[in-house]
CSV table of N, CA and C in Angstrom, one decimal:
chain,number,residue,atom,x,y,z
H,11,MET,N,34.5,-4.0,44.9
H,11,MET,CA,33.3,-5.1,45.7
H,11,MET,C,33.0,-6.2,44.8
H,12,THR,N,33.2,-7.5,45.1
H,12,THR,CA,32.9,-8.8,44.6
H,12,THR,C,31.4,-9.3,45.0
H,13,ILE,N,30.8,-9.3,44.0
H,13,ILE,CA,29.3,-9.8,44.3
H,13,ILE,C,29.4,-11.4,44.2
H,14,PRO,N,29.3,-12.0,45.3
H,14,PRO,CA,29.1,-13.5,45.2
H,14,PRO,C,28.2,-14.3,44.4
H,15,GLU,N,28.3,-15.5,43.9
H,15,GLU,CA,27.6,-16.1,43.1
H,15,GLU,C,26.1,-16.3,43.6
H,16,SER,N,25.0,-16.3,43.0
H,16,SER,CA,23.6,-16.2,43.5
H,16,SER,C,23.3,-17.8,43.7
H,17,PRO,N,22.5,-18.2,44.7
H,17,PRO,CA,22.0,-19.5,44.5
H,17,PRO,C,21.7,-20.0,43.0
H,18,VAL,N,20.9,-19.3,42.5
H,18,VAL,CA,20.4,-19.7,41.1
H,18,VAL,C,21.7,-20.0,40.2
H,19,THR,N,22.9,-19.1,40.1
H,19,THR,CA,24.1,-19.5,39.2
H,19,THR,C,24.5,-20.8,39.7
H,20,GLN,N,24.6,-21.0,41.2
H,20,GLN,CA,25.2,-22.3,41.6
H,20,GLN,C,24.1,-23.5,41.3
H,21,LEU,N,23.0,-23.3,41.3
H,21,LEU,CA,22.1,-24.1,40.9
H,21,LEU,C,22.0,-24.7,39.2
H,22,LEU,N,22.2,-23.7,38.7
H,22,LEU,CA,22.5,-23.9,36.9
H,22,LEU,C,23.7,-24.8,36.7
H,23,THR,N,25.1,-24.2,37.7
H,23,THR,CA,26.1,-24.8,37.3
H,23,THR,C,26.0,-26.3,37.5
H,24,ALA,N,25.2,-26.7,38.9
H,24,ALA,CA,25.3,-27.8,39.3
H,24,ALA,C,24.4,-28.8,38.3
H,25,VAL,N,23.6,-28.3,37.6
H,25,VAL,CA,22.7,-28.8,36.4
H,25,VAL,C,23.4,-29.0,35.2
H,26,ALA,N,24.2,-28.1,34.8
H,26,ALA,CA,25.2,-28.2,33.9
H,26,ALA,C,26.4,-29.5,34.2
H,27,GLU,N,26.9,-29.5,35.2
H,27,GLU,CA,28.0,-30.3,35.8
H,27,GLU,C,27.2,-31.9,35.8
H,28,LEU,N,25.9,-31.9,36.2
H,28,LEU,CA,25.3,-33.0,36.2
H,28,LEU,C,25.0,-33.6,34.8
H,29,LEU,N,24.6,-33.1,33.9
H,29,LEU,CA,24.5,-33.2,32.6
H,29,LEU,C,25.9,-33.7,32.0
H,30,ASP,N,26.9,-32.9,32.2
H,30,ASP,CA,28.2,-33.4,31.6
H,30,ASP,C,28.9,-34.5,32.2
H,31,ALA,N,28.4,-34.8,33.6
H,31,ALA,CA,28.9,-36.1,34.2
H,31,ALA,C,28.2,-37.3,33.5
H,32,ALA,N,27.0,-37.1,33.1
H,32,ALA,CA,26.0,-38.2,32.7
H,32,ALA,C,26.5,-38.6,31.3
H,33,GLY,N,27.4,-37.5,30.6
H,33,GLY,CA,27.6,-37.7,29.3
H,33,GLY,C,26.9,-37.1,28.0
H,34,VAL,N,26.0,-36.4,28.4
H,34,VAL,CA,25.0,-35.6,27.7
H,34,VAL,C,25.5,-34.5,26.8
H,35,GLY,N,26.5,-33.8,27.5
H,35,GLY,CA,27.1,-32.6,26.9
H,35,GLY,C,28.3,-32.2,27.7
H,36,VAL,N,28.8,-31.3,27.2
H,36,VAL,CA,30.2,-30.8,28.0
H,36,VAL,C,29.9,-29.6,28.2
H,37,TRP,N,30.1,-29.3,29.4
H,37,TRP,CA,30.1,-27.8,30.3
H,37,TRP,C,31.4,-27.5,30.6
H,38,SER,N,31.9,-26.3,30.3
H,38,SER,CA,33.2,-25.7,30.6
H,38,SER,C,32.9,-24.1,30.9
H,39,THR,N,33.7,-23.7,32.0
H,39,THR,CA,33.2,-22.3,32.8
H,39,THR,C,34.2,-21.5,32.0
H,40,GLY,N,35.4,-22.0,31.4
H,40,GLY,CA,36.2,-21.2,30.5
H,40,GLY,C,36.0,-21.3,29.0
H,41,ALA,N,36.9,-20.5,28.3
H,41,ALA,CA,36.8,-20.4,27.0
H,41,ALA,C,37.1,-21.9,26.2
H,42,ALA,N,36.2,-22.9,26.4
H,42,ALA,CA,36.3,-24.2,25.8
H,42,ALA,C,36.3,-24.2,24.3
H,43,THR,N,37.1,-25.2,23.8
H,43,THR,CA,37.1,-25.6,22.4
H,43,THR,C,36.3,-26.8,22.2
H,44,TYR,N,35.4,-27.1,21.4
H,44,TYR,CA,34.4,-28.1,21.7
H,44,TYR,C,34.9,-29.0,20.4
H,45,GLY,N,35.0,-30.2,20.6
H,45,GLY,CA,35.1,-31.1,19.3
H,45,GLY,C,33.8,-31.5,18.6
H,46,PRO,N,34.1,-31.8,17.5
H,46,PRO,CA,33.0,-32.0,16.3
H,46,PRO,C,31.6,-32.5,16.8
H,47,ASP,N,31.7,-33.7,17.5
H,47,ASP,CA,30.7,-34.4,18.3
H,47,ASP,C,30.1,-33.9,19.5
H,48,ASP,N,30.8,-33.0,20.2
H,48,ASP,CA,30.2,-32.6,21.4
H,48,ASP,C,29.2,-31.8,21.3
H,49,VAL,N,28.1,-31.9,22.4
H,49,VAL,CA,27.0,-31.0,22.7
H,49,VAL,C,27.3,-30.1,23.7
H,50,ALA,N,27.6,-28.8,23.4
H,50,ALA,CA,27.9,-27.6,24.4
H,50,ALA,C,26.9,-27.4,25.1
H,51,ILE,N,27.2,-27.1,26.5
H,51,ILE,CA,26.1,-26.9,27.6
H,51,ILE,C,26.6,-25.2,27.8
H,52,PHE,N,25.5,-24.4,27.8
H,52,PHE,CA,25.7,-23.0,28.1
H,52,PHE,C,24.6,-22.4,28.8
H,53,ARG,N,24.8,-21.4,29.7
H,53,ARG,CA,23.8,-20.8,30.4
H,53,ARG,C,23.6,-19.5,29.8
H,54,GLY,N,22.0,-19.2,29.7
H,54,GLY,CA,21.7,-17.8,29.5
H,54,GLY,C,21.2,-18.1,27.9
H,55,THR,N,22.2,-17.9,27.2
H,55,THR,CA,22.0,-17.9,25.5
H,55,THR,C,22.9,-18.7,24.5
H,56,GLU,N,22.4,-18.8,23.4
H,56,GLU,CA,23.2,-19.8,22.5
H,56,GLU,C,24.4,-19.2,22.3
H,57,ARG,N,25.5,-19.9,21.7
H,57,ARG,CA,26.6,-19.4,21.3
H,57,ARG,C,26.8,-19.4,19.9
H,58,THR,N,27.7,-18.9,19.3
H,58,THR,CA,28.3,-19.0,17.8
H,58,THR,C,29.1,-20.2,17.5
H,59,VAL,N,28.7,-21.2,18.0
H,59,VAL,CA,29.5,-22.5,17.7
H,59,VAL,C,28.7,-23.4,16.8
H,60,ASP,N,29.2,-24.3,15.8
H,60,ASP,CA,28.2,-25.0,15.1
H,60,ASP,C,27.8,-26.2,15.7
H,61,ASN,N,28.3,-26.5,17.1
H,61,ASN,CA,27.9,-27.6,17.6
H,61,ASN,C,26.4,-27.7,18.3
H,62,PRO,N,25.8,-28.9,18.4
H,62,PRO,CA,24.6,-29.0,19.2
H,62,PRO,C,24.7,-28.2,20.5
H,63,GLN,N,23.6,-27.6,21.0
H,63,GLN,CA,23.8,-26.9,22.1
H,63,GLN,C,22.7,-27.4,23.2
H,64,ILE,N,22.9,-27.1,24.6
H,64,ILE,CA,22.0,-27.3,25.5
H,64,ILE,C,22.1,-25.7,26.3
H,65,ILE,N,21.0,-25.0,26.4
H,65,ILE,CA,21.1,-23.6,26.9
H,65,ILE,C,20.1,-23.8,28.0
H,66,LEU,N,20.9,-23.3,29.3
H,66,LEU,CA,19.9,-23.4,30.4
H,66,LEU,C,19.5,-22.1,31.0
H,67,ASN,N,18.3,-22.1,31.5
H,67,ASN,CA,18.0,-20.9,32.1
H,67,ASN,C,17.0,-21.2,33.3
H,68,TRP,N,16.9,-20.1,34.2
H,68,TRP,CA,16.1,-20.4,35.6
H,68,TRP,C,15.1,-19.3,35.3
H,69,VAL,N,13.8,-19.7,35.8
H,69,VAL,CA,12.8,-18.7,35.9
H,69,VAL,C,12.3,-18.9,37.5
H,70,ASP,N,12.2,-17.9,38.3
H,70,ASP,CA,11.5,-18.1,39.6
H,70,ASP,C,9.9,-18.1,39.4
H,71,THR,N,9.3,-18.9,40.1
H,71,THR,CA,7.9,-18.7,39.9
H,71,THR,C,7.1,-18.6,41.3
H,72,ASP,N,7.7,-19.1,42.4
H,72,ASP,CA,7.1,-19.0,43.8
H,72,ASP,C,7.9,-19.4,44.7
H,73,GLN,N,8.0,-18.2,45.6
H,73,GLN,CA,9.1,-18.3,46.9
H,73,GLN,C,8.2,-18.1,48.1
H,74,HIS,N,8.2,-19.0,48.9
H,74,HIS,CA,7.5,-18.9,50.1
H,74,HIS,C,8.0,-17.6,50.8
H,75,PRO,N,7.0,-16.9,51.6
H,75,PRO,CA,7.7,-15.7,52.3
H,75,PRO,C,8.3,-15.9,53.5
H,76,GLU,N,8.1,-17.1,54.3
H,76,GLU,CA,8.6,-17.2,55.8
H,76,GLU,C,9.5,-18.3,55.6
H,77,ILE,N,9.4,-19.4,54.9
H,77,ILE,CA,10.5,-20.4,54.8
H,77,ILE,C,11.3,-20.6,53.6
H,78,THR,N,12.4,-21.4,53.4
H,78,THR,CA,13.0,-21.2,52.1
H,78,THR,C,13.0,-22.3,51.1
H,79,GLN,N,11.6,-22.6,51.2
H,79,GLN,CA,11.2,-23.2,50.0
H,79,GLN,C,10.7,-22.7,48.9
H,80,GLY,N,10.7,-22.8,47.6
H,80,GLY,CA,10.2,-22.5,46.3
H,80,GLY,C,10.5,-23.0,45.4
H,81,THR,N,9.9,-22.5,44.2
H,81,THR,CA,9.8,-23.5,43.1
H,81,THR,C,10.2,-22.5,42.0
H,82,GLY,N,10.3,-23.3,40.7
H,82,GLY,CA,10.8,-22.4,39.6
H,82,GLY,C,10.8,-23.5,38.5
H,83,ILE,N,11.1,-22.9,37.2
H,83,ILE,CA,11.3,-23.6,36.1
H,83,ILE,C,12.4,-23.5,35.4
H,84,LEU,N,13.1,-24.6,35.3
H,84,LEU,CA,14.2,-25.0,34.6
H,84,LEU,C,14.1,-25.0,33.1
H,85,GLN,N,14.6,-24.0,32.3
H,85,GLN,CA,14.2,-24.1,30.8
H,85,GLN,C,15.6,-24.6,30.1
H,86,VAL,N,15.2,-25.8,29.4
H,86,VAL,CA,16.2,-26.3,28.7
H,86,VAL,C,16.0,-26.2,27.2
H,87,ALA,N,16.8,-25.5,26.7
H,87,ALA,CA,16.6,-25.0,25.2
H,87,ALA,C,17.7,-26.0,24.5
H,88,ILE,N,17.3,-26.6,23.4
H,88,ILE,CA,18.1,-27.6,22.7
H,88,ILE,C,18.3,-27.3,21.3
H,89,LYS,N,19.4,-27.3,20.7
H,89,LYS,CA,19.8,-27.3,19.3
H,89,LYS,C,20.3,-28.5,18.9
H,90,GLY,N,19.8,-29.2,18.1
H,90,GLY,CA,20.4,-30.6,17.4
H,90,GLY,C,21.5,-30.3,16.4
H,91,VAL,N,21.8,-31.3,15.8
H,91,VAL,CA,22.9,-31.4,14.9
H,91,VAL,C,22.3,-30.9,13.5
H,92,ALA,N,23.1,-30.4,12.7
H,92,ALA,CA,22.6,-29.6,11.5
H,92,ALA,C,22.2,-30.9,10.3
H,93,ARG,N,21.1,-30.5,9.9
H,93,ARG,CA,20.6,-31.3,8.9
H,93,ARG,C,20.1,-33.0,9.3
H,94,GLN,N,19.9,-33.1,10.7
H,94,GLN,CA,19.6,-34.2,11.4
H,94,GLN,C,18.1,-34.0,12.3
H,95,PRO,N,17.3,-33.8,11.8
H,95,PRO,CA,16.1,-33.4,12.5
H,95,PRO,C,15.8,-34.3,14.0
H,96,GLY,N,16.1,-35.4,13.9
H,96,GLY,CA,15.7,-36.1,15.1
H,96,GLY,C,16.9,-35.9,16.2
H,97,SER,N,18.1,-35.4,16.0
H,97,SER,CA,19.1,-35.3,17.0
H,97,SER,C,18.6,-34.4,18.0
H,98,VAL,N,17.8,-33.5,17.7
H,98,VAL,CA,17.0,-32.3,18.7
H,98,VAL,C,16.4,-33.3,19.9
H,99,ASP,N,15.5,-34.5,19.2
H,99,ASP,CA,14.8,-35.0,20.4
H,99,ASP,C,15.7,-36.3,21.0
H,100,ASP,N,16.8,-36.6,20.3
H,100,ASP,CA,17.9,-37.7,21.0
H,100,ASP,C,18.6,-36.8,22.2
H,101,ILE,N,19.0,-35.6,21.9
H,101,ILE,CA,19.4,-35.0,23.1
H,101,ILE,C,18.4,-34.4,24.0
H,102,GLY,N,17.1,-34.3,23.8
H,102,GLY,CA,16.3,-34.0,24.6
H,102,GLY,C,15.8,-35.0,25.5
H,103,TYR,N,15.8,-36.3,25.0
H,103,TYR,CA,15.5,-37.2,25.8
H,103,TYR,C,16.6,-37.7,26.8
H,104,ALA,N,17.9,-37.6,26.2
H,104,ALA,CA,19.0,-37.7,27.2
H,104,ALA,C,19.0,-36.9,28.3
H,105,VAL,N,18.7,-35.5,28.1
H,105,VAL,CA,18.6,-34.7,29.0
H,105,VAL,C,17.4,-35.0,30.2
H,106,PHE,N,16.2,-35.4,29.6
H,106,PHE,CA,15.1,-36.0,30.4
H,106,PHE,C,15.5,-37.1,31.3
H,107,GLY,N,16.4,-38.1,30.8
H,107,GLY,CA,16.8,-39.1,31.5
H,107,GLY,C,17.8,-38.7,32.7
H,108,VAL,N,18.3,-37.7,32.5
H,108,VAL,CA,18.9,-37.3,34.0
H,108,VAL,C,18.2,-36.5,34.8
H,109,LEU,N,17.3,-35.8,34.1
H,109,LEU,CA,16.5,-34.7,35.1
H,109,LEU,C,15.2,-35.1,35.6
H,110,HIS,N,14.4,-35.7,34.9
H,110,HIS,CA,13.0,-36.1,35.3
H,110,HIS,C,13.1,-36.9,36.3
H,111,GLY,N,12.3,-36.7,37.5
H,111,GLY,CA,12.5,-37.7,38.6
H,111,GLY,C,13.5,-37.3,39.6
H,112,LEU,N,14.5,-36.4,39.2
H,112,LEU,CA,15.6,-36.2,39.9
H,112,LEU,C,14.9,-35.7,41.5
H,113,THR,N,15.7,-36.1,42.5
H,113,THR,CA,15.1,-35.7,43.9
H,113,THR,C,16.5,-35.7,44.8
H,114,ALA,N,16.1,-34.7,45.6
H,114,ALA,CA,17.1,-34.7,46.9
H,114,ALA,C,18.5,-34.5,46.3
H,115,ARG,N,18.9,-33.7,45.3
H,115,ARG,CA,20.1,-33.5,44.7
H,115,ARG,C,20.8,-32.1,45.3
H,116,PRO,N,22.1,-32.1,45.8
H,116,PRO,CA,22.5,-30.9,46.2
H,116,PRO,C,22.7,-30.0,45.0
H,117,ALA,N,22.8,-28.7,45.2
H,117,ALA,CA,22.9,-27.9,44.0
H,117,ALA,C,23.4,-26.7,44.7
H,118,GLY,N,24.9,-26.5,44.8
H,118,GLY,CA,25.5,-25.6,45.6
H,118,GLY,C,24.9,-25.3,47.0
H,119,PRO,N,24.6,-24.1,47.4
H,119,PRO,CA,23.8,-24.1,48.8
H,119,PRO,C,22.4,-24.5,48.7
H,120,ALA,N,21.8,-24.6,47.6
H,120,ALA,CA,20.5,-25.2,47.5
H,120,ALA,C,20.4,-26.8,47.5
H,121,VAL,N,19.0,-27.2,47.4
H,121,VAL,CA,18.9,-28.6,47.2
H,121,VAL,C,17.7,-28.9,46.3
H,122,ILE,N,17.8,-29.3,45.0
H,122,ILE,CA,16.8,-29.8,44.3
H,122,ILE,C,15.9,-30.8,44.9
H,123,VAL,N,14.8,-30.6,45.3
H,123,VAL,CA,14.0,-31.2,46.1
H,123,VAL,C,13.3,-32.5,45.0
H,124,GLN,N,12.7,-31.8,43.8
H,124,GLN,CA,12.2,-32.5,42.9
H,124,GLN,C,12.2,-31.7,41.7
H,125,CYS,N,12.3,-32.8,40.3
H,125,CYS,CA,12.4,-32.1,39.1
H,125,CYS,C,11.5,-32.9,38.4
H,126,LEU,N,10.6,-32.5,37.8
H,126,LEU,CA,9.7,-33.0,36.9
H,126,LEU,C,9.7,-32.2,35.4
H,127,ARG,N,9.5,-33.2,34.5
H,127,ARG,CA,9.4,-32.2,33.0
H,127,ARG,C,8.0,-31.9,32.9
H,128,ARG,N,7.8,-30.5,32.7
H,128,ARG,CA,6.3,-30.0,32.5
H,128,ARG,C,5.8,-30.3,31.0
H,129,ASN,N,6.7,-29.9,30.0
H,129,ASN,CA,6.5,-30.0,28.6
H,129,ASN,C,7.8,-29.9,27.7
H,130,SER,N,7.6,-30.2,26.5
H,130,SER,CA,8.6,-30.1,25.5
H,130,SER,C,7.9,-29.4,24.3
H,131,VAL,N,8.5,-28.3,23.8
H,131,VAL,CA,7.9,-27.6,22.6
H,131,VAL,C,9.0,-27.4,21.4
H,132,PRO,N,8.6,-28.0,20.2
H,132,PRO,CA,9.4,-27.9,19.0
H,132,PRO,C,9.3,-26.5,18.9
H,133,MET,N,10.7,-25.8,18.2
H,133,MET,CA,10.8,-24.1,18.3
H,133,MET,C,11.5,-24.1,16.9
H,134,GLY,N,11.2,-24.9,15.8
H,134,GLY,CA,11.7,-24.5,14.5
H,134,GLY,C,13.1,-25.1,14.4
H,135,GLN,N,13.7,-24.2,13.3
H,135,GLN,CA,15.1,-24.6,13.3
H,135,GLN,C,15.8,-23.0,12.9
H,136,ASP,N,17.0,-23.1,13.2
H,136,ASP,CA,18.0,-22.1,13.2
H,136,ASP,C,18.6,-21.9,11.6
H,137,ASP,N,19.4,-20.9,11.3
H,137,ASP,CA,20.1,-20.8,10.2
H,137,ASP,C,20.9,-21.7,9.8
H,138,LYS,N,21.4,-22.5,10.5
H,138,LYS,CA,22.4,-23.7,10.5
H,138,LYS,C,21.6,-24.8,10.3
H,139,LEU,N,20.5,-24.9,10.0
H,139,LEU,CA,19.7,-25.9,9.7
H,139,LEU,C,19.7,-27.1,11.0
H,140,ARG,N,19.7,-26.5,12.2
H,140,ARG,CA,19.6,-27.3,13.6
H,140,ARG,C,18.2,-27.3,14.1
H,141,LYS,N,17.4,-28.3,14.0
H,141,LYS,CA,16.1,-28.4,14.9
H,141,LYS,C,16.2,-27.8,16.3
H,142,GLU,N,15.2,-27.0,17.0
H,142,GLU,CA,15.4,-26.4,18.1
H,142,GLU,C,14.0,-26.9,18.9
H,143,ARG,N,14.2,-27.3,20.2
H,143,ARG,CA,13.1,-27.4,21.0
H,143,ARG,C,13.2,-26.8,22.4
H,144,ALA,N,12.3,-26.3,23.3
H,144,ALA,CA,12.5,-26.0,24.6
H,144,ALA,C,11.6,-26.8,25.5
H,145,ASP,N,12.5,-27.5,26.5
H,145,ASP,CA,11.8,-28.3,27.5
H,145,ASP,C,11.8,-27.4,28.8
H,146,GLN,N,10.8,-27.4,29.5
H,146,GLN,CA,10.6,-27.0,30.7
H,146,GLN,C,10.5,-28.1,31.8
H,147,TYR,N,11.1,-27.7,32.9
H,147,TYR,CA,11.1,-28.6,33.9
H,147,TYR,C,10.5,-27.8,35.3
H,148,ASP,N,9.6,-28.3,36.0
H,148,ASP,CA,9.1,-27.8,37.4
H,148,ASP,C,10.1,-28.2,38.4
H,149,VAL,N,10.9,-27.2,39.1
H,149,VAL,CA,11.7,-27.8,40.3
H,149,VAL,C,11.2,-27.0,41.6
H,150,ASP,N,11.3,-27.8,42.5
H,150,ASP,CA,11.1,-27.5,43.9
H,150,ASP,C,12.5,-27.6,44.5
H,151,VAL,N,12.5,-26.5,45.2
H,151,VAL,CA,13.9,-26.1,45.6
H,151,VAL,C,13.8,-25.7,47.2
H,152,GLU,N,15.1,-26.4,47.9
H,152,GLU,CA,14.9,-25.7,49.4
H,152,GLU,C,16.3,-24.8,49.0
H,153,TRP,N,16.0,-23.3,49.3
H,153,TRP,CA,17.0,-22.4,48.9
H,153,TRP,C,18.1,-22.2,50.2
H,154,PRO,N,19.2,-21.6,50.2
H,154,PRO,CA,19.8,-21.2,51.4
H,154,PRO,C,19.0,-20.3,52.1
H,155,PRO,N,19.0,-20.2,53.6
H,155,PRO,CA,18.5,-19.5,54.3
H,155,PRO,C,18.9,-17.8,54.1
H,156,THR,N,18.0,-16.9,54.4
H,156,THR,CA,18.5,-15.5,54.4
H,156,THR,C,18.1,-14.8,55.6
H,157,SER,N,18.3,-13.6,55.8
H,157,SER,CA,17.9,-13.1,56.9
H,157,SER,C,16.7,-12.8,57.3
H,158,HIS,N,15.6,-13.0,56.3
H,158,HIS,CA,14.4,-12.9,56.2
H,158,HIS,C,13.6,-14.2,56.3
H,159,ARG,N,14.4,-15.3,56.0
H,159,ARG,CA,13.7,-16.5,55.9
H,159,ARG,C,14.9,-17.4,56.6
H,160,PRO,N,14.9,-17.5,57.8
H,160,PRO,CA,16.0,-18.4,58.1
H,160,PRO,C,15.8,-20.0,58.2
């Protein structure tokens, strides 16, 4: 049995593709090799590459019981360039430029109705001396219908 991709997977893929198309980072669904200047985009957790990284995650926060509208938090974790503390903010503001204020954007079978940054939190640095931060975006979504929410 093959389980189909969830609307959340498709939404995060659409966000990754949007960031890639804007030149903010490089998204690959395969075993990509990243160039030394590439900002690698991942879903879920960081990877063991030396590149700066954008890591996307989704948190459902509110789903209407009768209609397909809902809200969630798009978490964008960012690791900068080693020994360049300002690079994490440079990447973060490039992401901000693409996502903050985004409206009516198809994301697989869902539609991002509105995306607004909630906060940006410094998270220290990793063992490779890359500064880290986590940005959270409030996202209103029109999800695809289900048998309970036509």
